[in-house]
JSON list of N, CA and C in Angstrom, two decimals:
[
{"chain": "O", "resi": 1, "resn": "UNK", "atom": "N", "xyz": [-14.44, -14.12, -71.95]},
{"chain": "O", "resi": 1, "resn": "UNK", "atom": "CA", "xyz": [-15.51, -13.79, -71.04]},
{"chain": "O", "resi": 1, "resn": "UNK", "atom": "C", "xyz": [-16.56, -14.90, -71.08]},
{"chain": "O", "resi": 2, "resn": "UNK", "atom": "N", "xyz": [-17.05, -15.25, -69.92]},
{"chain": "O", "resi": 2, "resn": "UNK", "atom": "CA", "xyz": [-18.02, -16.33, -69.84]},
{"chain": "O", "resi": 2, "resn": "UNK", "atom": "C", "xyz": [-19.38, -15.88, -70.35]},
{"chain": "O", "resi": 3, "resn": "UNK", "atom": "N", "xyz": [-20.05, -16.81, -70.95]},
{"chain": "O", "resi": 3, "resn": "UNK", "atom": "CA", "xyz": [-21.43, -16.53, -71.34]},
{"chain": "O", "resi": 3, "resn": "UNK", "atom": "C", "xyz": [-22.30, -16.51, -70.08]},
{"chain": "O", "resi": 4, "resn": "UNK", "atom": "N", "xyz": [-23.38, -15.81, -70.16]},
{"chain": "O", "resi": 4, "resn": "UNK", "atom": "CA", "xyz": [-24.27, -15.70, -69.01]},
{"chain": "O", "resi": 4, "resn": "UNK", "atom": "C", "xyz": [-24.86, -17.05, -68.62]},
{"chain": "O", "resi": 5, "resn": "UNK", "atom": "N", "xyz": [-25.12, -17.91, -69.60]},
{"chain": "O", "resi": 5, "resn": "UNK", "atom": "CA", "xyz": [-25.68, -19.23, -69.28]},
{"chain": "O", "resi": 5, "resn": "UNK", "atom": "C", "xyz": [-24.67, -20.08, -68.51]},
{"chain": "O", "resi": 6, "resn": "UNK", "atom": "N", "xyz": [-23.39, -19.98, -68.85]},
{"chain": "O", "resi": 6, "resn": "UNK", "atom": "CA", "xyz": [-22.36, -20.73, -68.13]},
{"chain": "O", "resi": 6, "resn": "UNK", "atom": "C", "xyz": [-22.25, -20.22, -66.69]},
{"chain": "O", "resi": 7, "resn": "UNK", "atom": "N", "xyz": [-22.38, -18.92, -66.53]},
{"chain": "O", "resi": 7, "resn": "UNK", "atom": "CA", "xyz": [-22.33, -18.32, -65.20]},
{"chain": "O", "resi": 7, "resn": "UNK", "atom": "C", "xyz": [-23.46, -18.86, -64.33]},
{"chain": "O", "resi": 8, "resn": "UNK", "atom": "N", "xyz": [-24.68, -18.91, -64.86]},
{"chain": "O", "resi": 8, "resn": "UNK", "atom": "CA", "xyz": [-25.81, -19.41, -64.11]},
{"chain": "O", "resi": 8, "resn": "UNK", "atom": "C", "xyz": [-25.72, -20.91, -63.86]},
{"chain": "O", "resi": 9, "resn": "UNK", "atom": "N", "xyz": [-25.10, -21.64, -64.76]},
{"chain": "O", "resi": 9, "resn": "UNK", "atom": "CA", "xyz": [-24.91, -23.08, -64.53]},
{"chain": "O", "resi": 9, "resn": "UNK", "atom": "C", "xyz": [-23.98, -23.31, -63.34]},
{"chain": "O", "resi": 10, "resn": "UNK", "atom": "N", "xyz": [-22.95, -22.48, -63.22]},
{"chain": "O", "resi": 10, "resn": "UNK", "atom": "CA", "xyz": [-22.04, -22.61, -62.09]},
{"chain": "O", "resi": 10, "resn": "UNK", "atom": "C", "xyz": [-22.75, -22.33, -60.77]},
{"chain": "O", "resi": 11, "resn": "UNK", "atom": "N", "xyz": [-23.57, -21.29, -60.77]},
{"chain": "O", "resi": 11, "resn": "UNK", "atom": "CA", "xyz": [-24.33, -20.95, -59.55]},
{"chain": "O", "resi": 11, "resn": "UNK", "atom": "C", "xyz": [-25.29, -22.07, -59.20]},
{"chain": "O", "resi": 12, "resn": "UNK", "atom": "N", "xyz": [-25.98, -22.60, -60.19]},
{"chain": "O", "resi": 12, "resn": "UNK", "atom": "CA", "xyz": [-26.94, -23.68, -59.94]},
{"chain": "O", "resi": 12, "resn": "UNK", "atom": "C", "xyz": [-26.23, -24.92, -59.41]},
{"chain": "O", "resi": 13, "resn": "UNK", "atom": "N", "xyz": [-25.05, -25.22, -59.93]},
{"chain": "O", "resi": 13, "resn": "UNK", "atom": "CA", "xyz": [-24.29, -26.38, -59.48]},
{"chain": "O", "resi": 13, "resn": "UNK", "atom": "C", "xyz": [-23.88, -26.23, -58.01]},
{"chain": "O", "resi": 14, "resn": "UNK", "atom": "N", "xyz": [-23.47, -25.02, -57.62]},
{"chain": "O", "resi": 14, "resn": "UNK", "atom": "CA", "xyz": [-23.10, -24.77, -56.23]},
{"chain": "O", "resi": 14, "resn": "UNK", "atom": "C", "xyz": [-24.30, -24.92, -55.31]},
{"chain": "O", "resi": 15, "resn": "UNK", "atom": "N", "xyz": [-25.45, -24.40, -55.73]},
{"chain": "O", "resi": 15, "resn": "UNK", "atom": "CA", "xyz": [-26.65, -24.51, -54.92]},
{"chain": "O", "resi": 15, "resn": "UNK", "atom": "C", "xyz": [-27.09, -25.96, -54.77]},
{"chain": "O", "resi": 16, "resn": "UNK", "atom": "N", "xyz": [-26.97, -26.72, -55.82]},
{"chain": "O", "resi": 16, "resn": "UNK", "atom": "CA", "xyz": [-27.34, -28.14, -55.78]},
{"chain": "O", "resi": 16, "resn": "UNK", "atom": "C", "xyz": [-26.45, -28.89, -54.80]},
{"chain": "O", "resi": 17, "resn": "UNK", "atom": "N", "xyz": [-25.15, -28.62, -54.82]},
{"chain": "O", "resi": 17, "resn": "UNK", "atom": "CA", "xyz": [-24.23, -29.26, -53.89]},
{"chain": "O", "resi": 17, "resn": "UNK", "atom": "C", "xyz": [-24.57, -28.90, -52.45]},
{"chain": "O", "resi": 18, "resn": "UNK", "atom": "N", "xyz": [-24.86, -27.63, -52.22]},
{"chain": "O", "resi": 18, "resn": "UNK", "atom": "CA", "xyz": [-25.18, -27.18, -50.86]},
{"chain": "O", "resi": 18, "resn": "UNK", "atom": "C", "xyz": [-26.44, -27.85, -50.33]},
{"chain": "O", "resi": 19, "resn": "UNK", "atom": "N", "xyz": [-27.45, -27.96, -51.15]},
{"chain": "O", "resi": 19, "resn": "UNK", "atom": "CA", "xyz": [-28.70, -28.61, -50.74]},
{"chain": "O", "resi": 19, "resn": "UNK", "atom": "C", "xyz": [-28.46, -30.09, -50.49]},
{"chain": "O", "resi": 20, "resn": "UNK", "atom": "N", "xyz": [-27.65, -30.73, -51.33]},
{"chain": "O", "resi": 20, "resn": "UNK", "atom": "CA", "xyz": [-27.33, -32.15, -51.14]},
{"chain": "O", "resi": 20, "resn": "UNK", "atom": "C", "xyz": [-26.61, -32.37, -49.81]},
{"chain": "O", "resi": 21, "resn": "UNK", "atom": "N", "xyz": [-25.65, -31.53, -49.50]},
{"chain": "O", "resi": 21, "resn": "UNK", "atom": "CA", "xyz": [-24.88, -31.68, -48.26]},
{"chain": "O", "resi": 21, "resn": "UNK", "atom": "C", "xyz": [-25.78, -31.45, -47.05]},
{"chain": "O", "resi": 22, "resn": "UNK", "atom": "N", "xyz": [-26.62, -30.44, -47.10]},
{"chain": "O", "resi": 22, "resn": "UNK", "atom": "CA", "xyz": [-27.54, -30.17, -45.99]},
{"chain": "O", "resi": 22, "resn": "UNK", "atom": "C", "xyz": [-28.52, -31.32, -45.79]},
{"chain": "O", "resi": 23, "resn": "UNK", "atom": "N", "xyz": [-29.05, -31.84, -46.88]},
{"chain": "O", "resi": 23, "resn": "UNK", "atom": "CA", "xyz": [-30.01, -32.94, -46.75]},
{"chain": "O", "resi": 23, "resn": "UNK", "atom": "C", "xyz": [-29.34, -34.22, -46.25]},
{"chain": "O", "resi": 24, "resn": "UNK", "atom": "N", "xyz": [-28.07, -34.41, -46.60]},
{"chain": "O", "resi": 24, "resn": "UNK", "atom": "CA", "xyz": [-27.33, -35.56, -46.09]},
{"chain": "O", "resi": 24, "resn": "UNK", "atom": "C", "xyz": [-27.18, -35.47, -44.58]},
{"chain": "O", "resi": 25, "resn": "UNK", "atom": "N", "xyz": [-26.87, -34.28, -44.07]},
{"chain": "O", "resi": 25, "resn": "UNK", "atom": "CA", "xyz": [-26.78, -34.11, -42.62]},
{"chain": "O", "resi": 25, "resn": "UNK", "atom": "C", "xyz": [-28.15, -34.27, -41.97]},
{"chain": "O", "resi": 26, "resn": "UNK", "atom": "N", "xyz": [-29.17, -33.79, -42.63]},
{"chain": "O", "resi": 26, "resn": "UNK", "atom": "CA", "xyz": [-30.54, -33.92, -42.12]},
{"chain": "O", "resi": 26, "resn": "UNK", "atom": "C", "xyz": [-30.90, -35.40, -41.96]},
{"chain": "O", "resi": 27, "resn": "UNK", "atom": "N", "xyz": [-30.57, -36.21, -42.94]},
{"chain": "O", "resi": 27, "resn": "UNK", "atom": "CA", "xyz": [-30.86, -37.65, -42.89]},
{"chain": "O", "resi": 27, "resn": "UNK", "atom": "C", "xyz": [-30.05, -38.33, -41.79]},
{"chain": "O", "resi": 28, "resn": "UNK", "atom": "N", "xyz": [-28.79, -37.95, -41.64]},
{"chain": "O", "resi": 28, "resn": "UNK", "atom": "CA", "xyz": [-27.95, -38.55, -40.59]},
{"chain": "O", "resi": 28, "resn": "UNK", "atom": "C", "xyz": [-28.51, -38.24, -39.21]},
{"chain": "O", "resi": 29, "resn": "UNK", "atom": "N", "xyz": [-28.96, -37.01, -39.01]},
{"chain": "O", "resi": 29, "resn": "UNK", "atom": "CA", "xyz": [-29.56, -36.63, -37.73]},
{"chain": "O", "resi": 29, "resn": "UNK", "atom": "C", "xyz": [-30.86, -37.40, -37.51]},
{"chain": "O", "resi": 30, "resn": "UNK", "atom": "N", "xyz": [-31.65, -37.53, -38.55]},
{"chain": "O", "resi": 30, "resn": "UNK", "atom": "CA", "xyz": [-32.93, -38.26, -38.46]},
{"chain": "O", "resi": 30, "resn": "UNK", "atom": "C", "xyz": [-32.69, -39.73, -38.11]},
{"chain": "O", "resi": 31, "resn": "UNK", "atom": "N", "xyz": [-31.66, -40.33, -38.71]},
{"chain": "O", "resi": 31, "resn": "UNK", "atom": "CA", "xyz": [-31.36, -41.75, -38.46]},
{"chain": "O", "resi": 31, "resn": "UNK", "atom": "C", "xyz": [-30.96, -42.02, -37.02]},
{"chain": "O", "resi": 32, "resn": "UNK", "atom": "N", "xyz": [-30.19, -41.12, -36.42]},
{"chain": "O", "resi": 32, "resn": "UNK", "atom": "CA", "xyz": [-29.65, -41.38, -35.09]},
{"chain": "O", "resi": 32, "resn": "UNK", "atom": "C", "xyz": [-30.48, -40.81, -33.95]},
{"chain": "O", "resi": 33, "resn": "UNK", "atom": "N", "xyz": [-31.25, -39.74, -34.21]},
{"chain": "O", "resi": 33, "resn": "UNK", "atom": "CA", "xyz": [-31.97, -39.10, -33.11]},
{"chain": "O", "resi": 33, "resn": "UNK", "atom": "C", "xyz": [-33.47, -39.05, -33.33]},
{"chain": "O", "resi": 34, "resn": "UNK", "atom": "N", "xyz": [-33.92, -39.37, -34.53]},
{"chain": "O", "resi": 34, "resn": "UNK", "atom": "CA", "xyz": [-35.33, -39.31, -34.89]},
{"chain": "O", "resi": 34, "resn": "UNK", "atom": "C", "xyz": [-35.89, -37.88, -34.81]},
{"chain": "O", "resi": 35, "resn": "UNK", "atom": "N", "xyz": [-35.03, -36.89, -35.02]},
{"chain": "O", "resi": 35, "resn": "UNK", "atom": "CA", "xyz": [-35.43, -35.48, -35.06]},
{"chain": "O", "resi": 35, "resn": "UNK", "atom": "C", "xyz": [-35.55, -35.07, -36.51]},
{"chain": "O", "resi": 36, "resn": "UNK", "atom": "N", "xyz": [-36.71, -34.55, -36.89]},
{"chain": "O", "resi": 36, "resn": "UNK", "atom": "CA", "xyz": [-36.92, -34.08, -38.26]},
{"chain": "O", "resi": 36, "resn": "UNK", "atom": "C", "xyz": [-36.56, -32.60, -38.32]},
{"chain": "O", "resi": 37, "resn": "UNK", "atom": "N", "xyz": [-35.38, -32.32, -38.80]},
{"chain": "O", "resi": 37, "resn": "UNK", "atom": "CA", "xyz": [-34.83, -30.97, -38.84]},
{"chain": "O", "resi": 37, "resn": "UNK", "atom": "C", "xyz": [-35.02, -30.37, -40.23]},
{"chain": "O", "resi": 38, "resn": "UNK", "atom": "N", "xyz": [-35.53, -29.14, -40.33]},
{"chain": "O", "resi": 38, "resn": "UNK", "atom": "CA", "xyz": [-35.66, -28.53, -41.66]},
{"chain": "O", "resi": 38, "resn": "UNK", "atom": "C", "xyz": [-34.28, -28.20, -42.26]},
{"chain": "O", "resi": 39, "resn": "UNK", "atom": "N", "xyz": [-34.16, -28.33, -43.55]},
{"chain": "O", "resi": 39, "resn": "UNK", "atom": "CA", "xyz": [-32.89, -28.08, -44.24]},
{"chain": "O", "resi": 39, "resn": "UNK", "atom": "C", "xyz": [-32.45, -26.64, -44.05]},
{"chain": "O", "resi": 40, "resn": "UNK", "atom": "N", "xyz": [-33.40, -25.72, -43.94]},
{"chain": "O", "resi": 40, "resn": "UNK", "atom": "CA", "xyz": [-33.07, -24.30, -43.80]},
{"chain": "O", "resi": 40, "resn": "UNK", "atom": "C", "xyz": [-32.37, -23.99, -42.49]},
{"chain": "O", "resi": 41, "resn": "UNK", "atom": "N", "xyz": [-32.50, -24.85, -41.50]},
{"chain": "O", "resi": 41, "resn": "UNK", "atom": "CA", "xyz": [-31.89, -24.58, -40.21]},
{"chain": "O", "resi": 41, "resn": "UNK", "atom": "C", "xyz": [-30.46, -25.11, -40.11]},
{"chain": "O", "resi": 42, "resn": "UNK", "atom": "N", "xyz": [-29.93, -25.66, -41.19]},
{"chain": "O", "resi": 42, "resn": "UNK", "atom": "CA", "xyz": [-28.57, -26.19, -41.21]},
{"chain": "O", "resi": 42, "resn": "UNK", "atom": "C", "xyz": [-27.68, -25.24, -42.00]},
{"chain": "O", "resi": 43, "resn": "UNK", "atom": "N", "xyz": [-26.56, -24.89, -41.39]},
{"chain": "O", "resi": 43, "resn": "UNK", "atom": "CA", "xyz": [-25.56, -24.05, -42.06]},
{"chain": "O", "resi": 43, "resn": "UNK", "atom": "C", "xyz": [-24.18, -24.63, -41.76]},
{"chain": "O", "resi": 44, "resn": "UNK", "atom": "N", "xyz": [-23.21, -24.26, -42.57]},
{"chain": "O", "resi": 44, "resn": "UNK", "atom": "CA", "xyz": [-21.84, -24.75, -42.37]},
{"chain": "O", "resi": 44, "resn": "UNK", "atom": "C", "xyz": [-20.90, -23.57, -42.22]},
{"chain": "O", "resi": 45, "resn": "UNK", "atom": "N", "xyz": [-20.00, -23.71, -41.26]},
{"chain": "O", "resi": 45, "resn": "UNK", "atom": "CA", "xyz": [-18.99, -22.69, -41.02]},
{"chain": "O", "resi": 45, "resn": "UNK", "atom": "C", "xyz": [-17.66, -23.41, -40.85]},
{"chain": "O", "resi": 46, "resn": "UNK", "atom": "N", "xyz": [-16.82, -23.33, -41.85]},
{"chain": "O", "resi": 46, "resn": "UNK", "atom": "CA", "xyz": [-15.55, -24.04, -41.92]},
{"chain": "O", "resi": 46, "resn": "UNK", "atom": "C", "xyz": [-15.78, -25.54, -41.76]},
{"chain": "O", "resi": 47, "resn": "UNK", "atom": "N", "xyz": [-15.31, -26.15, -40.69]},
{"chain": "O", "resi": 47, "resn": "UNK", "atom": "CA", "xyz": [-15.46, -27.59, -40.48]},
{"chain": "O", "resi": 47, "resn": "UNK", "atom": "C", "xyz": [-16.53, -27.92, -39.45]},
{"chain": "O", "resi": 48, "resn": "UNK", "atom": "N", "xyz": [-17.48, -27.02, -39.27]},
{"chain": "O", "resi": 48, "resn": "UNK", "atom": "CA", "xyz": [-18.55, -27.23, -38.30]},
{"chain": "O", "resi": 48, "resn": "UNK", "atom": "C", "xyz": [-19.90, -27.09, -38.97]},
{"chain": "O", "resi": 49, "resn": "UNK", "atom": "N", "xyz": [-20.85, -27.84, -38.47]},
{"chain": "O", "resi": 49, "resn": "UNK", "atom": "CA", "xyz": [-22.24, -27.68, -38.88]},
{"chain": "O", "resi": 49, "resn": "UNK", "atom": "C", "xyz": [-22.94, -26.89, -37.78]},
{"chain": "O", "resi": 50, "resn": "UNK", "atom": "N", "xyz": [-23.64, -25.85, -38.17]},
{"chain": "O", "resi": 50, "resn": "UNK", "atom": "CA", "xyz": [-24.33, -24.99, -37.21]},
{"chain": "O", "resi": 50, "resn": "UNK", "atom": "C", "xyz": [-25.83, -25.22, -37.39]},
{"chain": "O", "resi": 51, "resn": "UNK", "atom": "N", "xyz": [-26.49, -25.58, -36.30]},
{"chain": "O", "resi": 51, "resn": "UNK", "atom": "CA", "xyz": [-27.93, -25.85, -36.33]},
{"chain": "O", "resi": 51, "resn": "UNK", "atom": "C", "xyz": [-28.65, -24.68, -35.67]},
{"chain": "O", "resi": 52, "resn": "UNK", "atom": "N", "xyz": [-29.56, -24.07, -36.39]},
{"chain": "O", "resi": 52, "resn": "UNK", "atom": "CA", "xyz": [-30.32, -22.93, -35.89]},
{"chain": "O", "resi": 52, "resn": "UNK", "atom": "C", "xyz": [-31.77, -23.33, -35.70]},
{"chain": "O", "resi": 53, "resn": "UNK", "atom": "N", "xyz": [-32.46, -22.60, -34.85]},
{"chain": "O", "resi": 53, "resn": "UNK", "atom": "CA", "xyz": [-33.91, -22.76, -34.64]},
{"chain": "O", "resi": 53, "resn": "UNK", "atom": "C", "xyz": [-34.30, -24.15, -34.14]},
{"chain": "O", "resi": 54, "resn": "UNK", "atom": "N", "xyz": [-33.50, -24.69, -33.23]},
{"chain": "O", "resi": 54, "resn": "UNK", "atom": "CA", "xyz": [-33.89, -25.95, -32.60]},
{"chain": "O", "resi": 54, "resn": "UNK", "atom": "C", "xyz": [-33.89, -25.73, -31.09]},
{"chain": "O", "resi": 55, "resn": "UNK", "atom": "N", "xyz": [-34.73, -26.48, -30.39]},
{"chain": "O", "resi": 55, "resn": "UNK", "atom": "CA", "xyz": [-34.82, -26.28, -28.94]},
{"chain": "O", "resi": 55, "resn": "UNK", "atom": "C", "xyz": [-33.73, -27.05, -28.20]},
{"chain": "O", "resi": 56, "resn": "UNK", "atom": "N", "xyz": [-33.63, -26.78, -26.90]},
{"chain": "O", "resi": 56, "resn": "UNK", "atom": "CA", "xyz": [-32.54, -27.33, -26.10]},
{"chain": "O", "resi": 56, "resn": "UNK", "atom": "C", "xyz": [-32.59, -28.85, -25.98]},
{"chain": "O", "resi": 57, "resn": "UNK", "atom": "N", "xyz": [-33.75, -29.44, -25.91]},
{"chain": "O", "resi": 57, "resn": "UNK", "atom": "CA", "xyz": [-33.83, -30.91, -25.80]},
{"chain": "O", "resi": 57, "resn": "UNK", "atom": "C", "xyz": [-33.33, -31.56, -27.09]},
{"chain": "O", "resi": 58, "resn": "UNK", "atom": "N", "xyz": [-33.63, -30.96, -28.24]},
{"chain": "O", "resi": 58, "resn": "UNK", "atom": "CA", "xyz": [-33.13, -31.49, -29.50]},
{"chain": "O", "resi": 58, "resn": "UNK", "atom": "C", "xyz": [-31.61, -31.34, -29.58]},
{"chain": "O", "resi": 59, "resn": "UNK", "atom": "N", "xyz": [-31.09, -30.21, -29.12]},
{"chain": "O", "resi": 59, "resn": "UNK", "atom": "CA", "xyz": [-29.63, -30.01, -29.10]},
{"chain": "O", "resi": 59, "resn": "UNK", "atom": "C", "xyz": [-28.96, -31.07, -28.23]},
{"chain": "O", "resi": 60, "resn": "UNK", "atom": "N", "xyz": [-29.58, -31.39, -27.11]},
{"chain": "O", "resi": 60, "resn": "UNK", "atom": "CA", "xyz": [-29.01, -32.40, -26.21]},
{"chain": "O", "resi": 60, "resn": "UNK", "atom": "C", "xyz": [-28.99, -33.78, -26.86]},
{"chain": "O", "resi": 61, "resn": "UNK", "atom": "N", "xyz": [-30.08, -34.14, -27.52]},
{"chain": "O", "resi": 61, "resn": "UNK", "atom": "CA", "xyz": [-30.13, -35.43, -28.21]},
{"chain": "O", "resi": 61, "resn": "UNK", "atom": "C", "xyz": [-29.06, -35.50, -29.30]},
{"chain": "O", "resi": 62, "resn": "UNK", "atom": "N", "xyz": [-28.91, -34.43, -30.05]},
{"chain": "O", "resi": 62, "resn": "UNK", "atom": "CA", "xyz": [-27.90, -34.40, -31.12]},
{"chain": "O", "resi": 62, "resn": "UNK", "atom": "C", "xyz": [-26.50, -34.47, -30.52]},
{"chain": "O", "resi": 63, "resn": "UNK", "atom": "N", "xyz": [-26.27, -33.76, -29.42]},
{"chain": "O", "resi": 63, "resn": "UNK", "atom": "CA", "xyz": [-24.96, -33.77, -28.77]},
{"chain": "O", "resi": 63, "resn": "UNK", "atom": "C", "xyz": [-24.58, -35.17, -28.30]},
{"chain": "O", "resi": 64, "resn": "UNK", "atom": "N", "xyz": [-25.54, -35.91, -27.77]},
{"chain": "O", "resi": 64, "resn": "UNK", "atom": "CA", "xyz": [-25.26, -37.26, -27.30]},
{"chain": "O", "resi": 64, "resn": "UNK", "atom": "C", "xyz": [-24.82, -38.18, -28.44]},
{"chain": "O", "resi": 65, "resn": "UNK", "atom": "N", "xyz": [-25.42, -38.03, -29.60]},
{"chain": "O", "resi": 65, "resn": "UNK", "atom": "CA", "xyz": [-25.13, -38.87, -30.76]},
{"chain": "O", "resi": 65, "resn": "UNK", "atom": "C", "xyz": [-24.21, -38.18, -31.78]},
{"chain": "O", "resi": 66, "resn": "UNK", "atom": "N", "xyz": [-23.55, -37.10, -31.38]},
{"chain": "O", "resi": 66, "resn": "UNK", "atom": "CA", "xyz": [-22.79, -36.26, -32.30]},
{"chain": "O", "resi": 66, "resn": "UNK", "atom": "C", "xyz": [-21.73, -37.04, -33.09]},
{"chain": "O", "resi": 67, "resn": "UNK", "atom": "N", "xyz": [-20.94, -37.85, -32.44]},
{"chain": "O", "resi": 67, "resn": "UNK", "atom": "CA", "xyz": [-19.86, -38.57, -33.12]},
{"chain": "O", "resi": 67, "resn": "UNK", "atom": "C", "xyz": [-20.40, -39.55, -34.16]},
{"chain": "O", "resi": 68, "resn": "UNK", "atom": "N", "xyz": [-21.48, -40.21, -33.86]},
{"chain": "O", "resi": 68, "resn": "UNK", "atom": "CA", "xyz": [-22.08, -41.14, -34.82]},
{"chain": "O", "resi": 68, "resn": "UNK", "atom": "C", "xyz": [-22.66, -40.39, -36.02]},
{"chain": "O", "resi": 69, "resn": "UNK", "atom": "N", "xyz": [-23.28, -39.24, -35.76]},
{"chain": "O", "resi": 69, "resn": "UNK", "atom": "CA", "xyz": [-23.84, -38.43, -36.84]},
{"chain": "O", "resi": 69, "resn": "UNK", "atom": "C", "xyz": [-22.73, -37.92, -37.75]},
{"chain": "O", "resi": 70, "resn": "UNK", "atom": "N", "xyz": [-21.66, -37.41, -37.16]},
{"chain": "O", "resi": 70, "resn": "UNK", "atom": "CA", "xyz": [-20.53, -36.90, -37.94]},
{"chain": "O", "resi": 70, "resn": "UNK", "atom": "C", "xyz": [-19.91, -38.02, -38.78]},
{"chain": "O", "resi": 71, "resn": "UNK", "atom": "N", "xyz": [-19.74, -39.18, -38.18]},
{"chain": "O", "resi": 71, "resn": "UNK", "atom": "CA", "xyz": [-19.15, -40.31, -38.90]},
{"chain": "O", "resi": 71, "resn": "UNK", "atom": "C", "xyz": [-20.00, -40.70, -40.10]},
{"chain": "O", "resi": 72, "resn": "UNK", "atom": "N", "xyz": [-21.33, -40.83, -39.90]},
{"chain": "O", "resi": 72, "resn": "UNK", "atom": "CA", "xyz": [-22.21, -41.19, -41.01]},
{"chain": "O", "resi": 72, "resn": "UNK", "atom": "C", "xyz": [-22.20, -40.12, -42.09]},
{"chain": "O", "resi": 73, "resn": "UNK", "atom": "N", "xyz": [-22.24, -38.85, -41.69]},
{"chain": "O", "resi": 73, "resn": "UNK", "atom": "CA", "xyz": [-22.24, -37.75, -42.65]},
{"chain": "O", "resi": 73, "resn": "UNK", "atom": "C", "xyz": [-20.98, -37.77, -43.50]},
{"chain": "O", "resi": 74, "resn": "UNK", "atom": "N", "xyz": [-19.82, -37.92, -42.88]},
{"chain": "O", "resi": 74, "resn": "UNK", "atom": "CA", "xyz": [-18.55, -37.90, -43.61]},
{"chain": "O", "resi": 74, "resn": "UNK", "atom": "C", "xyz": [-18.38, -39.12, -44.51]},
{"chain": "O", "resi": 75, "resn": "UNK", "atom": "N", "xyz": [-18.96, -40.26, -44.13]},
{"chain": "O", "resi": 75, "resn": "UNK", "atom": "CA", "xyz": [-18.88, -41.46, -44.96]},
{"chain": "O", "resi": 75, "resn": "UNK", "atom": "C", "xyz": [-19.86, -41.41, -46.14]},
{"chain": "O", "resi": 76, "resn": "UNK", "atom": "N", "xyz": [-20.99, -40.74, -45.95]},
{"chain": "O", "resi": 76, "resn": "UNK", "atom": "CA", "xyz": [-22.03, -40.72, -46.97]},
{"chain": "O", "resi": 76, "resn": "UNK", "atom": "C", "xyz": [-21.68, -39.85, -48.16]},
{"chain": "O", "resi": 77, "resn": "UNK", "atom": "N", "xyz": [-21.01, -38.76, -47.93]},
{"chain": "O", "resi": 77, "resn": "UNK", "atom": "CA", "xyz": [-20.66, -37.84, -49.01]},
{"chain": "O", "resi": 77, "resn": "UNK", "atom": "C", "xyz": [-19.22, -37.37, -48.83]},
{"chain": "O", "resi": 78, "resn": "UNK", "atom": "N", "xyz": [-18.62, -36.86, -49.89]},
{"chain": "O", "resi": 78, "resn": "UNK", "atom": "CA", "xyz": [-17.24, -36.37, -49.78]},
{"chain": "O", "resi": 78, "resn": "UNK", "atom": "C", "xyz": [-17.09, -34.96, -50.34]},
{"chain": "O", "resi": 79, "resn": "UNK", "atom": "N", "xyz": [-18.16, -34.20, -50.36]},
{"chain": "O", "resi": 79, "resn": "UNK", "atom": "CA", "xyz": [-18.09, -32.80, -50.79]},
{"chain": "O", "resi": 79, "resn": "UNK", "atom": "C", "xyz": [-17.57, -31.93, -49.65]},
{"chain": "O", "resi": 80, "resn": "UNK", "atom": "N", "xyz": [-18.07, -32.17, -48.45]},
{"chain": "O", "resi": 80, "resn": "UNK", "atom": "CA", "xyz": [-17.71, -31.36, -47.30]},
{"chain": "O", "resi": 80, "resn": "UNK", "atom": "C", "xyz": [-17.51, -32.26, -46.10]},
{"chain": "O", "resi": 81, "resn": "UNK", "atom": "N", "xyz": [-16.45, -32.03, -45.37]},
{"chain": "O", "resi": 81, "resn": "UNK", "atom": "CA", "xyz": [-16.16, -32.79, -44.15]},
{"chain": "O", "resi": 81, "resn": "UNK", "atom": "C", "xyz": [-16.39, -31.88, -42.94]},
{"chain": "O", "resi": 82, "resn": "UNK", "atom": "N", "xyz": [-16.97, -32.46, -41.89]},
{"chain": "O", "resi": 82, "resn": "UNK", "atom": "CA", "xyz": [-17.18, -31.70, -40.66]},
{"chain": "O", "resi": 82, "resn": "UNK", "atom": "C", "xyz": [-16.54, -32.44, -39.49]},
{"chain": "O", "resi": 83, "resn": "UNK", "atom": "N", "xyz": [-16.17, -31.66, -38.47]},
{"chain": "O", "resi": 83, "resn": "UNK", "atom": "CA", "xyz": [-15.58, -32.21, -37.25]},
{"chain": "O", "resi": 83, "resn": "UNK", "atom": "C", "xyz": [-16.45, -31.94, -36.03]},
{"chain": "O", "resi": 84, "resn": "UNK", "atom": "N", "xyz": [-17.43, -31.04, -36.16]},
{"chain": "O", "resi": 84, "resn": "UNK", "atom": "CA", "xyz": [-18.23, -30.64, -35.02]},
{"chain": "O", "resi": 84, "resn": "UNK", "atom": "C", "xyz": [-19.63, -30.24, -35.45]},
{"chain": "O", "resi": 85, "resn": "UNK", "atom": "N", "xyz": [-20.57, -30.36, -34.54]},
{"chain": "O", "resi": 85, "resn": "UNK", "atom": "CA", "xyz": [-21.94, -29.90, -34.74]},
{"chain": "O", "resi": 85, "resn": "UNK", "atom": "C", "xyz": [-22.24, -28.95, -33.60]},
{"chain": "O", "resi": 86, "resn": "UNK", "atom": "N", "xyz": [-22.66, -27.76, -33.94]},
{"chain": "O", "resi": 86, "resn": "UNK", "atom": "CA", "xyz": [-22.99, -26.75, -32.92]},
{"chain": "O", "resi": 86, "resn": "UNK", "atom": "C", "xyz": [-24.41, -26.35, -33.03]}
]
């Protein structure tokens, strides 16, 4: 049986990875579109990144640069790969 401290270390490690991946996507979006997106508005669903709480003009700017953002994101880190941004 695992010790409670080992259990919490595993949870903390997962949270750290998730925050790192979200911030990596945030930086890629900032580099290509100059949109400062909060980390809380980024979620992942299978091989897609889902952006919440952004307006239509921001969505359009991201859509135009989507392939470049995805390419930079996938090259920058190798924890999670995405094929689409929604």
